[in-house]
Amino acid sequence: MNPKKEPPAPTPLSNDTYIDNDTDTEFTSSAVVRDEMLNRVERDYEEFKKTSTFKFPTWLYGPPKGRLFKVEVEDCPRFGNRAFVEFDSARTAFLSIDMQIDFCGPKGYVDVMGYDLGLTSAPIKEIMSVLHTIRNGTDIKVIHTREGHLPDLSDAPYNKVLRSKIIGNGVGIGNIPKGGLGRLLVRGEKNWQIIDDLYPIPGEYVIDKAGKGAFGQSNLPLILKNLGITHLVIAGITLDVCVHTVMREANDYGYWCTLLKDGTGATDYANYQAAIKQIKMQGGVFGWVSDSHKFVTAVRTAFDRQ
């Protein structure tokens, strides 16, 4: 029996570059990649001190594919300061999270729980403005998400269903409220749909998720990767639950995230305020905060539409 032959070790050309003896392919060690990134951090830090701008890193992503534009963000790097984030339009996606009847419409899930729909429906007008701007002659991608469960609730955790039934006084996930449109938070029901004012148009993406987040509960990561997205502009509801969860997930994946604060809402105004402040901590601990007017103005300027 012949002993198993071990593959030949890579041949070093220098301290950092090697040749794979099987394929004659030259590759660079991870140490070089790491050092390059750290060197870029130092250089870009010095640049930020001069410009207060998080410039689009062409060294990381390559030359722009669309139009560059800058959006002002607030309380960065410290409260009372302002800074700018630079976007490549072709690598930017607007993410509208869970603008469904269940969360901002009558007889939906939030309504049944007894919360003020005025708080969760407040961002509709601002999101409409953003969508109108993007849809008219830009290459910015639009992605909508919907939270909901399979009709047999096989993807709904027991504790989530139980909690919803308790807070809804016997009417929870999977139930039809009195005079309701359908079963709450169930895919395919009328109340599960995105509201008419913000309904997706052809060419936009719709992501269905079973939980608060989207990176572990849907195909959003694959879509973002395939579209070549690097920067996310985020709106939707509710800020302190699904929006925060998705934004935190995206930040951990390395996406540059900017929240439009007037394009979001929560079932409690104090929670809304606290959620915005949390984002701003540490100079933007998992993203930055701006508003729809600043974003729309920047996009219109970039695409020569004053």
PDB file of C-alpha atoms in Angstrom:
ATOM      1  CA  MET A   1       0.000   0.000   0.000  1.00  0.00           C
ATOM      2  CA  ASN A   2       1.531   3.265  -1.115  1.00  0.00           C
ATOM      3  CA  PRO A   3       1.627   6.038   1.471  1.00  0.00           C
ATOM      4  CA  LYS A   4      -0.464   9.100   0.649  1.00  0.00           C
ATOM      5  CA  LYS A   5       1.657  11.727  -1.040  1.00  0.00           C
ATOM      6  CA  GLU A   6       1.455  15.138   0.558  1.00  0.00           C
ATOM      7  CA  PRO A   7       1.033  18.107  -1.820  1.00  0.00           C
ATOM      8  CA  PRO A   8       4.121  20.257  -2.212  1.00  0.00           C
ATOM      9  CA  ALA A   9       4.373  23.320  -0.029  1.00  0.00           C
ATOM     10  CA  PRO A  10       4.125  26.729  -1.744  1.00  0.00           C
ATOM     11  CA  THR A  11       7.464  28.084  -2.888  1.00  0.00           C
ATOM     12  CA  PRO A  12       8.304  31.445  -1.302  1.00  0.00           C
ATOM     13  CA  LEU A  13       9.372  34.184  -3.684  1.00  0.00           C
ATOM     14  CA  SER A  14       9.690  36.746  -0.908  1.00  0.00           C
ATOM     15  CA  ASN A  15       8.374  37.259   2.596  1.00  0.00           C
ATOM     16  CA  ASP A  16       4.913  38.039   1.268  1.00  0.00           C
ATOM     17  CA  THR A  17       4.469  36.397  -2.155  1.00  0.00           C
ATOM     18  CA  TYR A  18       4.295  32.670  -2.942  1.00  0.00           C
ATOM     19  CA  ILE A  19       3.924  30.314  -5.905  1.00  0.00           C
ATOM     20  CA  ASP A  20       1.490  27.392  -5.642  1.00  0.00           C
ATOM     21  CA  ASN A  21       3.596  24.513  -7.013  1.00  0.00           C
ATOM     22  CA  ASP A  22       0.532  22.650  -8.302  1.00  0.00           C
ATOM     23  CA  THR A  23      -0.977  25.518 -10.285  1.00  0.00           C
ATOM     24  CA  ASP A  24       1.936  27.951 -10.705  1.00  0.00           C
ATOM     25  CA  THR A  25      -0.417  30.620  -9.326  1.00  0.00           C
ATOM     26  CA  GLU A  26       1.089  33.561  -7.524  1.00  0.00           C
ATOM     27  CA  PHE A  27      -0.753  34.766  -4.449  1.00  0.00           C
ATOM     28  CA  THR A  28      -0.225  37.280  -1.668  1.00  0.00           C
ATOM     29  CA  SER A  29      -0.243  36.486   2.030  1.00  0.00           C
ATOM     30  CA  SER A  30      -3.071  37.665   4.256  1.00  0.00           C
ATOM     31  CA  ALA A  31      -0.552  39.738   6.197  1.00  0.00           C
ATOM     32  CA  VAL A  32      -0.015  41.966   3.166  1.00  0.00           C
ATOM     33  CA  VAL A  33      -3.756  42.458   2.716  1.00  0.00           C
ATOM     34  CA  ARG A  34      -4.138  43.273   6.405  1.00  0.00           C
ATOM     35  CA  ASP A  35      -1.237  45.710   6.373  1.00  0.00           C
ATOM     36  CA  GLU A  36      -2.593  47.450   3.291  1.00  0.00           C
ATOM     37  CA  MET A  37      -5.965  47.889   4.994  1.00  0.00           C
ATOM     38  CA  LEU A  38      -4.378  49.290   8.155  1.00  0.00           C
ATOM     39  CA  ASN A  39      -2.253  51.685   6.099  1.00  0.00           C
ATOM     40  CA  ARG A  40      -5.371  52.866   4.308  1.00  0.00           C
ATOM     41  CA  VAL A  41      -7.104  53.435   7.640  1.00  0.00           C
ATOM     42  CA  GLU A  42      -4.280  55.746   8.722  1.00  0.00           C
ATOM     43  CA  ARG A  43      -4.298  57.684   5.447  1.00  0.00           C
ATOM     44  CA  ASP A  44      -8.070  57.989   5.355  1.00  0.00           C
ATOM     45  CA  TYR A  45      -8.121  59.088   8.984  1.00  0.00           C
ATOM     46  CA  GLU A  46      -5.812  61.983   8.119  1.00  0.00           C
ATOM     47  CA  GLU A  47      -8.012  62.800   5.116  1.00  0.00           C
ATOM     48  CA  PHE A  48     -11.154  62.731   7.261  1.00  0.00           C
ATOM     49  CA  LYS A  49      -9.628  65.276   9.648  1.00  0.00           C
ATOM     50  CA  LYS A  50      -9.319  67.661   6.701  1.00  0.00           C
ATOM     51  CA  THR A  51     -12.608  66.995   4.898  1.00  0.00           C
ATOM     52  CA  SER A  52     -14.993  65.467   7.484  1.00  0.00           C
ATOM     53  CA  THR A  53     -15.900  63.022   4.731  1.00  0.00           C
ATOM     54  CA  PHE A  54     -16.057  59.224   4.634  1.00  0.00           C
ATOM     55  CA  LYS A  55     -14.923  59.054   1.025  1.00  0.00           C
ATOM     56  CA  PHE A  56     -15.954  56.199  -1.225  1.00  0.00           C
ATOM     57  CA  PRO A  57     -12.945  53.839  -0.972  1.00  0.00           C
ATOM     58  CA  THR A  58     -11.989  53.136  -4.567  1.00  0.00           C
ATOM     59  CA  TRP A  59      -8.924  51.240  -3.355  1.00  0.00           C
ATOM     60  CA  LEU A  60     -11.346  48.699  -1.822  1.00  0.00           C
ATOM     61  CA  TYR A  61     -14.195  48.582  -4.339  1.00  0.00           C
ATOM     62  CA  GLY A  62     -12.651  49.860  -7.568  1.00  0.00           C
ATOM     63  CA  PRO A  63     -13.545  52.974  -9.585  1.00  0.00           C
ATOM     64  CA  PRO A  64     -17.101  54.331  -9.335  1.00  0.00           C
ATOM     65  CA  LYS A  65     -19.691  52.645 -11.538  1.00  0.00           C
ATOM     66  CA  GLY A  66     -22.305  55.365 -11.070  1.00  0.00           C
ATOM     67  CA  ARG A  67     -22.308  58.939  -9.847  1.00  0.00           C
ATOM     68  CA  LEU A  68     -20.633  59.995  -6.643  1.00  0.00           C
ATOM     69  CA  PHE A  69     -22.664  62.056  -4.202  1.00  0.00           C
ATOM     70  CA  LYS A  70     -22.231  63.100  -0.580  1.00  0.00           C
ATOM     71  CA  VAL A  71     -24.886  63.082   2.129  1.00  0.00           C
ATOM     72  CA  GLU A  72     -24.527  65.074   5.330  1.00  0.00           C
ATOM     73  CA  VAL A  73     -24.821  63.008   8.533  1.00  0.00           C
ATOM     74  CA  GLU A  74     -25.431  64.483  11.956  1.00  0.00           C
ATOM     75  CA  ASP A  75     -23.643  64.287  15.308  1.00  0.00           C
ATOM     76  CA  CYS A  76     -20.528  62.717  13.797  1.00  0.00           C
ATOM     77  CA  PRO A  77     -17.874  62.066  14.913  1.00  0.00           C
ATOM     78  CA  ARG A  78     -19.214  63.624  18.115  1.00  0.00           C
ATOM     79  CA  PHE A  79     -22.537  65.102  19.116  1.00  0.00           C
ATOM     80  CA  GLY A  80     -22.795  68.596  17.699  1.00  0.00           C
ATOM     81  CA  ASN A  81     -20.487  67.803  14.752  1.00  0.00           C
ATOM     82  CA  ARG A  82     -21.439  67.029  11.181  1.00  0.00           C
ATOM     83  CA  ALA A  83     -19.758  64.872   8.578  1.00  0.00           C
ATOM     84  CA  PHE A  84     -20.418  63.521   5.087  1.00  0.00           C
ATOM     85  CA  VAL A  85     -20.670  60.030   3.605  1.00  0.00           C
ATOM     86  CA  GLU A  86     -19.795  59.626  -0.073  1.00  0.00           C
ATOM     87  CA  PHE A  87     -21.835  57.151  -2.133  1.00  0.00           C
ATOM     88  CA  ASP A  88     -21.425  55.536  -5.533  1.00  0.00           C
ATOM     89  CA  SER A  89     -25.008  55.533  -6.845  1.00  0.00           C
ATOM     90  CA  ALA A  90     -24.557  52.237  -8.715  1.00  0.00           C
ATOM     91  CA  ARG A  91     -23.382  50.532  -5.526  1.00  0.00           C
ATOM     92  CA  THR A  92     -26.094  52.022  -3.299  1.00  0.00           C
ATOM     93  CA  ALA A  93     -29.369  50.410  -2.273  1.00  0.00           C
ATOM     94  CA  PHE A  94     -32.333  52.055  -0.571  1.00  0.00           C
ATOM     95  CA  LEU A  95     -33.772  49.603   1.927  1.00  0.00           C
ATOM     96  CA  SER A  96     -37.437  50.126   2.891  1.00  0.00           C
ATOM     97  CA  ILE A  97     -38.127  47.860   5.819  1.00  0.00           C
ATOM     98  CA  ASP A  98     -41.529  46.308   6.583  1.00  0.00           C
ATOM     99  CA  MET A  99     -43.824  49.117   5.416  1.00  0.00           C
ATOM    100  CA  GLN A 100     -46.749  46.711   5.619  1.00  0.00           C
ATOM    101  CA  ILE A 101     -50.370  47.125   6.627  1.00  0.00           C
ATOM    102  CA  ASP A 102     -49.599  44.869   9.582  1.00  0.00           C
ATOM    103  CA  PHE A 103     -47.272  47.535  10.984  1.00  0.00           C
ATOM    104  CA  CYS A 104     -48.778  50.848   9.899  1.00  0.00           C
ATOM    105  CA  GLY A 105     -52.349  50.201   8.769  1.00  0.00           C
ATOM    106  CA  PRO A 106     -55.764  49.705  10.391  1.00  0.00           C
ATOM    107  CA  LYS A 107     -56.633  46.176  11.581  1.00  0.00           C
ATOM    108  CA  GLY A 108     -53.011  45.112  11.207  1.00  0.00           C
ATOM    109  CA  TYR A 109     -50.737  43.565  13.791  1.00  0.00           C
ATOM    110  CA  VAL A 110     -49.576  46.826  15.440  1.00  0.00           C
ATOM    111  CA  ASP A 111     -53.133  48.176  15.503  1.00  0.00           C
ATOM    112  CA  VAL A 112     -54.417  45.030  17.214  1.00  0.00           C
ATOM    113  CA  MET A 113     -51.699  45.342  19.860  1.00  0.00           C
ATOM    114  CA  GLY A 114     -53.128  48.752  20.705  1.00  0.00           C
ATOM    115  CA  TYR A 115     -50.306  51.058  19.612  1.00  0.00           C
ATOM    116  CA  ASP A 116     -50.633  54.476  17.973  1.00  0.00           C
ATOM    117  CA  LEU A 117     -50.637  54.025  14.204  1.00  0.00           C
ATOM    118  CA  GLY A 118     -49.757  57.691  13.838  1.00  0.00           C
ATOM    119  CA  LEU A 119     -46.244  56.861  15.006  1.00  0.00           C
ATOM    120  CA  THR A 120     -45.622  53.998  12.582  1.00  0.00           C
ATOM    121  CA  SER A 121     -47.336  55.668   9.624  1.00  0.00           C
ATOM    122  CA  ALA A 122     -45.463  58.963  10.146  1.00  0.00           C
ATOM    123  CA  PRO A 123     -42.592  58.163   7.704  1.00  0.00           C
ATOM    124  CA  ILE A 124     -44.816  57.287   4.726  1.00  0.00           C
ATOM    125  CA  LYS A 125     -44.637  60.722   3.091  1.00  0.00           C
ATOM    126  CA  GLU A 126     -40.842  60.933   3.424  1.00  0.00           C
ATOM    127  CA  ILE A 127     -40.303  57.447   2.028  1.00  0.00           C
ATOM    128  CA  MET A 128     -42.575  58.309  -0.899  1.00  0.00           C
ATOM    129  CA  SER A 129     -40.349  61.308  -1.628  1.00  0.00           C
ATOM    130  CA  VAL A 130     -37.213  59.172  -1.555  1.00  0.00           C
ATOM    131  CA  LEU A 131     -38.741  56.521  -3.814  1.00  0.00           C
ATOM    132  CA  HIS A 132     -39.942  59.155  -6.287  1.00  0.00           C
ATOM    133  CA  THR A 133     -36.430  60.599  -6.495  1.00  0.00           C
ATOM    134  CA  ILE A 134     -34.731  57.224  -6.932  1.00  0.00           C
ATOM    135  CA  ARG A 135     -37.247  55.908  -9.444  1.00  0.00           C
ATOM    136  CA  ASN A 136     -36.805  58.846 -11.794  1.00  0.00           C
ATOM    137  CA  GLY A 137     -33.550  58.382 -13.627  1.00  0.00           C
ATOM    138  CA  THR A 138     -31.092  56.999 -11.069  1.00  0.00           C
ATOM    139  CA  ASP A 139     -29.253  53.685 -10.839  1.00  0.00           C
ATOM    140  CA  ILE A 140     -29.800  53.349  -7.081  1.00  0.00           C
ATOM    141  CA  LYS A 141     -31.372  49.996  -6.263  1.00  0.00           C
ATOM    142  CA  VAL A 142     -34.550  49.682  -4.181  1.00  0.00           C
ATOM    143  CA  ILE A 143     -35.149  46.753  -1.849  1.00  0.00           C
ATOM    144  CA  HIS A 144     -38.314  46.225   0.209  1.00  0.00           C
ATOM    145  CA  THR A 145     -38.669  43.763   3.069  1.00  0.00           C
ATOM    146  CA  ARG A 146     -41.757  42.081   4.500  1.00  0.00           C
ATOM    147  CA  GLU A 147     -41.974  40.247   7.803  1.00  0.00           C
ATOM    148  CA  GLY A 148     -44.377  37.333   7.885  1.00  0.00           C
ATOM    149  CA  HIS A 149     -44.743  33.633   8.457  1.00  0.00           C
ATOM    150  CA  LEU A 150     -45.787  30.578   6.492  1.00  0.00           C
ATOM    151  CA  PRO A 151     -49.512  29.781   6.705  1.00  0.00           C
ATOM    152  CA  ASP A 152     -48.897  26.793   8.983  1.00  0.00           C
ATOM    153  CA  LEU A 153     -46.637  28.944  11.233  1.00  0.00           C
ATOM    154  CA  SER A 154     -43.882  26.339  10.991  1.00  0.00           C
ATOM    155  CA  ASP A 155     -41.304  29.153  10.854  1.00  0.00           C
ATOM    156  CA  ALA A 156     -42.774  31.073  13.816  1.00  0.00           C
ATOM    157  CA  PRO A 157     -41.156  30.473  17.225  1.00  0.00           C
ATOM    158  CA  TYR A 158     -43.540  29.352  19.969  1.00  0.00           C
ATOM    159  CA  ASN A 159     -42.616  32.217  22.298  1.00  0.00           C
ATOM    160  CA  LYS A 160     -43.221  34.812  19.559  1.00  0.00           C
ATOM    161  CA  VAL A 161     -46.697  33.463  18.814  1.00  0.00           C
ATOM    162  CA  LEU A 162     -47.596  33.172  22.515  1.00  0.00           C
ATOM    163  CA  ARG A 163     -46.414  36.710  23.305  1.00  0.00           C
ATOM    164  CA  SER A 164     -48.410  38.121  20.396  1.00  0.00           C
ATOM    165  CA  LYS A 165     -51.576  36.392  21.578  1.00  0.00           C
ATOM    166  CA  ILE A 166     -51.145  37.765  25.100  1.00  0.00           C
ATOM    167  CA  ILE A 167     -50.535  41.386  24.065  1.00  0.00           C
ATOM    168  CA  GLY A 168     -53.378  41.130  21.524  1.00  0.00           C
ATOM    169  CA  ASN A 169     -55.883  39.932  24.132  1.00  0.00           C
ATOM    170  CA  GLY A 170     -56.309  36.579  22.471  1.00  0.00           C
ATOM    171  CA  VAL A 171     -55.640  37.690  18.894  1.00  0.00           C
ATOM    172  CA  GLY A 172     -52.060  37.120  17.809  1.00  0.00           C
ATOM    173  CA  ILE A 173     -49.938  35.908  14.931  1.00  0.00           C
ATOM    174  CA  GLY A 174     -51.995  33.653  12.671  1.00  0.00           C
ATOM    175  CA  ASN A 175     -55.355  34.908  13.978  1.00  0.00           C
ATOM    176  CA  ILE A 176     -57.897  37.130  12.221  1.00  0.00           C
ATOM    177  CA  PRO A 177     -58.936  40.159  14.305  1.00  0.00           C
ATOM    178  CA  LYS A 178     -62.563  41.246  14.390  1.00  0.00           C
ATOM    179  CA  GLY A 179     -63.233  43.049  11.133  1.00  0.00           C
ATOM    180  CA  GLY A 180     -59.688  42.297  10.051  1.00  0.00           C
ATOM    181  CA  LEU A 181     -58.225  41.850   6.594  1.00  0.00           C
ATOM    182  CA  GLY A 182     -56.737  38.410   7.203  1.00  0.00           C
ATOM    183  CA  ARG A 183     -54.509  36.375   9.480  1.00  0.00           C
ATOM    184  CA  LEU A 184     -51.955  38.577  11.218  1.00  0.00           C
ATOM    185  CA  LEU A 185     -48.342  38.413   9.982  1.00  0.00           C
ATOM    186  CA  VAL A 186     -49.076  35.509   7.627  1.00  0.00           C
ATOM    187  CA  ARG A 187     -47.633  35.538   4.133  1.00  0.00           C
ATOM    188  CA  GLY A 188     -50.154  36.047   1.383  1.00  0.00           C
ATOM    189  CA  GLU A 189     -52.733  37.838   3.531  1.00  0.00           C
ATOM    190  CA  LYS A 190     -53.857  41.330   2.551  1.00  0.00           C
ATOM    191  CA  ASN A 191     -52.618  42.863   5.805  1.00  0.00           C
ATOM    192  CA  TRP A 192     -49.165  41.351   5.182  1.00  0.00           C
ATOM    193  CA  GLN A 193     -48.759  43.330   1.967  1.00  0.00           C
ATOM    194  CA  ILE A 194     -46.764  46.541   1.606  1.00  0.00           C
ATOM    195  CA  ILE A 195     -49.036  49.584   1.701  1.00  0.00           C
ATOM    196  CA  ASP A 196     -50.258  50.945  -1.626  1.00  0.00           C
ATOM    197  CA  ASP A 197     -48.402  54.279  -1.314  1.00  0.00           C
ATOM    198  CA  LEU A 198     -45.038  52.490  -1.160  1.00  0.00           C
ATOM    199  CA  TYR A 199     -45.803  49.375  -3.166  1.00  0.00           C
ATOM    200  CA  PRO A 200     -42.836  47.990  -5.154  1.00  0.00           C
ATOM    201  CA  ILE A 201     -42.697  48.636  -8.879  1.00  0.00           C
ATOM    202  CA  PRO A 202     -41.142  46.341 -11.516  1.00  0.00           C
ATOM    203  CA  GLY A 203     -37.378  46.179 -11.154  1.00  0.00           C
ATOM    204  CA  GLU A 204     -37.402  46.555  -7.384  1.00  0.00           C
ATOM    205  CA  TYR A 205     -36.583  43.711  -5.044  1.00  0.00           C
ATOM    206  CA  VAL A 206     -38.856  42.276  -2.344  1.00  0.00           C
ATOM    207  CA  ILE A 207     -37.345  40.245   0.484  1.00  0.00           C
ATOM    208  CA  ASP A 208     -39.509  38.066   2.703  1.00  0.00           C
ATOM    209  CA  LYS A 209     -38.233  37.333   6.192  1.00  0.00           C
ATOM    210  CA  ALA A 210     -39.617  35.445   9.160  1.00  0.00           C
ATOM    211  CA  GLY A 211     -37.904  37.461  11.865  1.00  0.00           C
ATOM    212  CA  LYS A 212     -36.731  40.905  12.882  1.00  0.00           C
ATOM    213  CA  GLY A 213     -33.474  40.620  10.976  1.00  0.00           C
ATOM    214  CA  ALA A 214     -32.897  39.846   7.315  1.00  0.00           C
ATOM    215  CA  PHE A 215     -29.323  38.577   7.074  1.00  0.00           C
ATOM    216  CA  GLY A 216     -30.029  35.300   8.840  1.00  0.00           C
ATOM    217  CA  GLN A 217     -33.683  35.014   7.813  1.00  0.00           C
ATOM    218  CA  SER A 218     -33.695  35.723   4.070  1.00  0.00           C
ATOM    219  CA  ASN A 219     -31.708  35.868   0.832  1.00  0.00           C
ATOM    220  CA  LEU A 220     -30.876  39.576   1.320  1.00  0.00           C
ATOM    221  CA  PRO A 221     -27.111  38.942   1.760  1.00  0.00           C
ATOM    222  CA  LEU A 222     -26.932  37.093  -1.561  1.00  0.00           C
ATOM    223  CA  ILE A 223     -28.894  39.787  -3.401  1.00  0.00           C
ATOM    224  CA  LEU A 224     -26.708  42.582  -2.014  1.00  0.00           C
ATOM    225  CA  LYS A 225     -23.591  40.667  -2.996  1.00  0.00           C
ATOM    226  CA  ASN A 226     -24.815  39.906  -6.503  1.00  0.00           C
ATOM    227  CA  LEU A 227     -25.840  43.539  -7.047  1.00  0.00           C
ATOM    228  CA  GLY A 228     -22.415  44.734  -5.916  1.00  0.00           C
ATOM    229  CA  ILE A 229     -23.888  46.898  -3.157  1.00  0.00           C
ATOM    230  CA  THR A 230     -21.521  48.582  -0.693  1.00  0.00           C
ATOM    231  CA  HIS A 231     -23.716  51.323   0.847  1.00  0.00           C
ATOM    232  CA  LEU A 232     -27.220  51.116   2.295  1.00  0.00           C
ATOM    233  CA  VAL A 233     -29.684  53.932   2.899  1.00  0.00           C
ATOM    234  CA  ILE A 234     -32.258  52.655   5.367  1.00  0.00           C
ATOM    235  CA  ALA A 235     -35.842  53.586   6.224  1.00  0.00           C
ATOM    236  CA  GLY A 236     -38.949  51.773   7.453  1.00  0.00           C
ATOM    237  CA  ILE A 237     -40.491  50.451  10.643  1.00  0.00           C
ATOM    238  CA  THR A 238     -40.120  49.898  13.413  1.00  0.00           C
ATOM    239  CA  LEU A 239     -36.857  51.658  14.147  1.00  0.00           C
ATOM    240  CA  ASP A 240     -36.204  50.051  17.522  1.00  0.00           C
ATOM    241  CA  VAL A 241     -36.938  46.509  16.310  1.00  0.00           C
ATOM    242  CA  CYS A 242     -36.611  45.420  12.669  1.00  0.00           C
ATOM    243  CA  VAL A 243     -34.803  48.498  11.346  1.00  0.00           C
ATOM    244  CA  HIS A 244     -32.204  48.425  14.115  1.00  0.00           C
ATOM    245  CA  THR A 245     -31.723  44.674  13.740  1.00  0.00           C
ATOM    246  CA  VAL A 246     -31.147  44.834   9.977  1.00  0.00           C
ATOM    247  CA  MET A 247     -28.863  47.860  10.311  1.00  0.00           C
ATOM    248  CA  ARG A 248     -26.739  46.143  12.958  1.00  0.00           C
ATOM    249  CA  GLU A 249     -26.512  43.000  10.835  1.00  0.00           C
ATOM    250  CA  ALA A 250     -25.519  44.960   7.746  1.00  0.00           C
ATOM    251  CA  ASN A 251     -22.837  46.841   9.659  1.00  0.00           C
ATOM    252  CA  ASP A 252     -21.347  43.558  10.850  1.00  0.00           C
ATOM    253  CA  TYR A 253     -21.151  42.468   7.207  1.00  0.00           C
ATOM    254  CA  GLY A 254     -19.182  45.598   6.341  1.00  0.00           C
ATOM    255  CA  TYR A 255     -21.912  47.649   4.644  1.00  0.00           C
ATOM    256  CA  TRP A 256     -21.887  51.429   5.057  1.00  0.00           C
ATOM    257  CA  CYS A 257     -25.294  52.187   6.583  1.00  0.00           C
ATOM    258  CA  THR A 258     -27.107  55.518   6.752  1.00  0.00           C
ATOM    259  CA  LEU A 259     -30.498  55.866   8.424  1.00  0.00           C
ATOM    260  CA  LEU A 260     -33.003  58.476   7.283  1.00  0.00           C
ATOM    261  CA  LYS A 261     -34.432  59.465  10.642  1.00  0.00           C
ATOM    262  CA  ASP A 262     -37.644  61.006   9.261  1.00  0.00           C
ATOM    263  CA  GLY A 263     -38.153  57.890   7.142  1.00  0.00           C
ATOM    264  CA  THR A 264     -38.699  55.666  10.131  1.00  0.00           C
ATOM    265  CA  GLY A 265     -40.852  55.349  13.246  1.00  0.00           C
ATOM    266  CA  ALA A 266     -41.563  53.232  16.300  1.00  0.00           C
ATOM    267  CA  THR A 267     -44.554  52.246  18.417  1.00  0.00           C
ATOM    268  CA  ASP A 268     -43.193  54.431  21.221  1.00  0.00           C
ATOM    269  CA  TYR A 269     -41.643  57.857  20.615  1.00  0.00           C
ATOM    270  CA  ALA A 270     -39.152  57.502  23.478  1.00  0.00           C
ATOM    271  CA  ASN A 271     -37.922  54.263  21.919  1.00  0.00           C
ATOM    272  CA  TYR A 272     -37.578  56.063  18.581  1.00  0.00           C
ATOM    273  CA  GLN A 273     -35.416  58.778  20.130  1.00  0.00           C
ATOM    274  CA  ALA A 274     -33.292  56.267  22.029  1.00  0.00           C
ATOM    275  CA  ALA A 275     -32.759  54.140  18.923  1.00  0.00           C
ATOM    276  CA  ILE A 276     -31.467  57.136  16.959  1.00  0.00           C
ATOM    277  CA  LYS A 277     -29.086  58.094  19.758  1.00  0.00           C
ATOM    278  CA  GLN A 278     -27.740  54.539  19.922  1.00  0.00           C
ATOM    279  CA  ILE A 279     -26.759  54.702  16.245  1.00  0.00           C
ATOM    280  CA  LYS A 280     -24.900  57.974  16.796  1.00  0.00           C
ATOM    281  CA  MET A 281     -22.773  56.690  19.667  1.00  0.00           C
ATOM    282  CA  GLN A 282     -19.015  56.311  19.047  1.00  0.00           C
ATOM    283  CA  GLY A 283     -19.280  58.456  15.942  1.00  0.00           C
ATOM    284  CA  GLY A 284     -21.687  56.008  14.315  1.00  0.00           C
ATOM    285  CA  VAL A 285     -21.319  52.675  16.068  1.00  0.00           C
ATOM    286  CA  PHE A 286     -23.204  50.822  13.350  1.00  0.00           C
ATOM    287  CA  GLY A 287     -23.948  53.559  10.854  1.00  0.00           C
ATOM    288  CA  TRP A 288     -24.908  57.196  10.514  1.00  0.00           C
ATOM    289  CA  VAL A 289     -28.052  59.318  10.764  1.00  0.00           C
ATOM    290  CA  SER A 290     -29.336  61.760   8.157  1.00  0.00           C
ATOM    291  CA  ASP A 291     -32.784  62.673   6.829  1.00  0.00           C
ATOM    292  CA  SER A 292     -34.760  62.346   3.619  1.00  0.00           C
ATOM    293  CA  HIS A 293     -34.336  65.982   2.596  1.00  0.00           C
ATOM    294  CA  LYS A 294     -30.532  65.802   2.726  1.00  0.00           C
ATOM    295  CA  PHE A 295     -30.515  62.509   0.836  1.00  0.00           C
ATOM    296  CA  VAL A 296     -32.956  63.633  -1.851  1.00  0.00           C
ATOM    297  CA  THR A 297     -31.091  66.904  -2.343  1.00  0.00           C
ATOM    298  CA  ALA A 298     -27.765  65.089  -2.740  1.00  0.00           C
ATOM    299  CA  VAL A 299     -29.200  62.617  -5.260  1.00  0.00           C
ATOM    300  CA  ARG A 300     -30.942  65.333  -7.277  1.00  0.00           C
ATOM    301  CA  THR A 301     -27.737  67.355  -7.424  1.00  0.00           C
ATOM    302  CA  ALA A 302     -25.707  64.327  -8.556  1.00  0.00           C
ATOM    303  CA  PHE A 303     -28.175  63.574 -11.334  1.00  0.00           C
ATOM    304  CA  ASP A 304     -28.521  67.227 -12.342  1.00  0.00           C
ATOM    305  CA  ARG A 305     -32.108  67.540 -11.172  1.00  0.00           C
ATOM    306  CA  GLN A 306     -32.434  70.646  -9.023  1.00  0.00           C
TER     307      GLN A 306
END
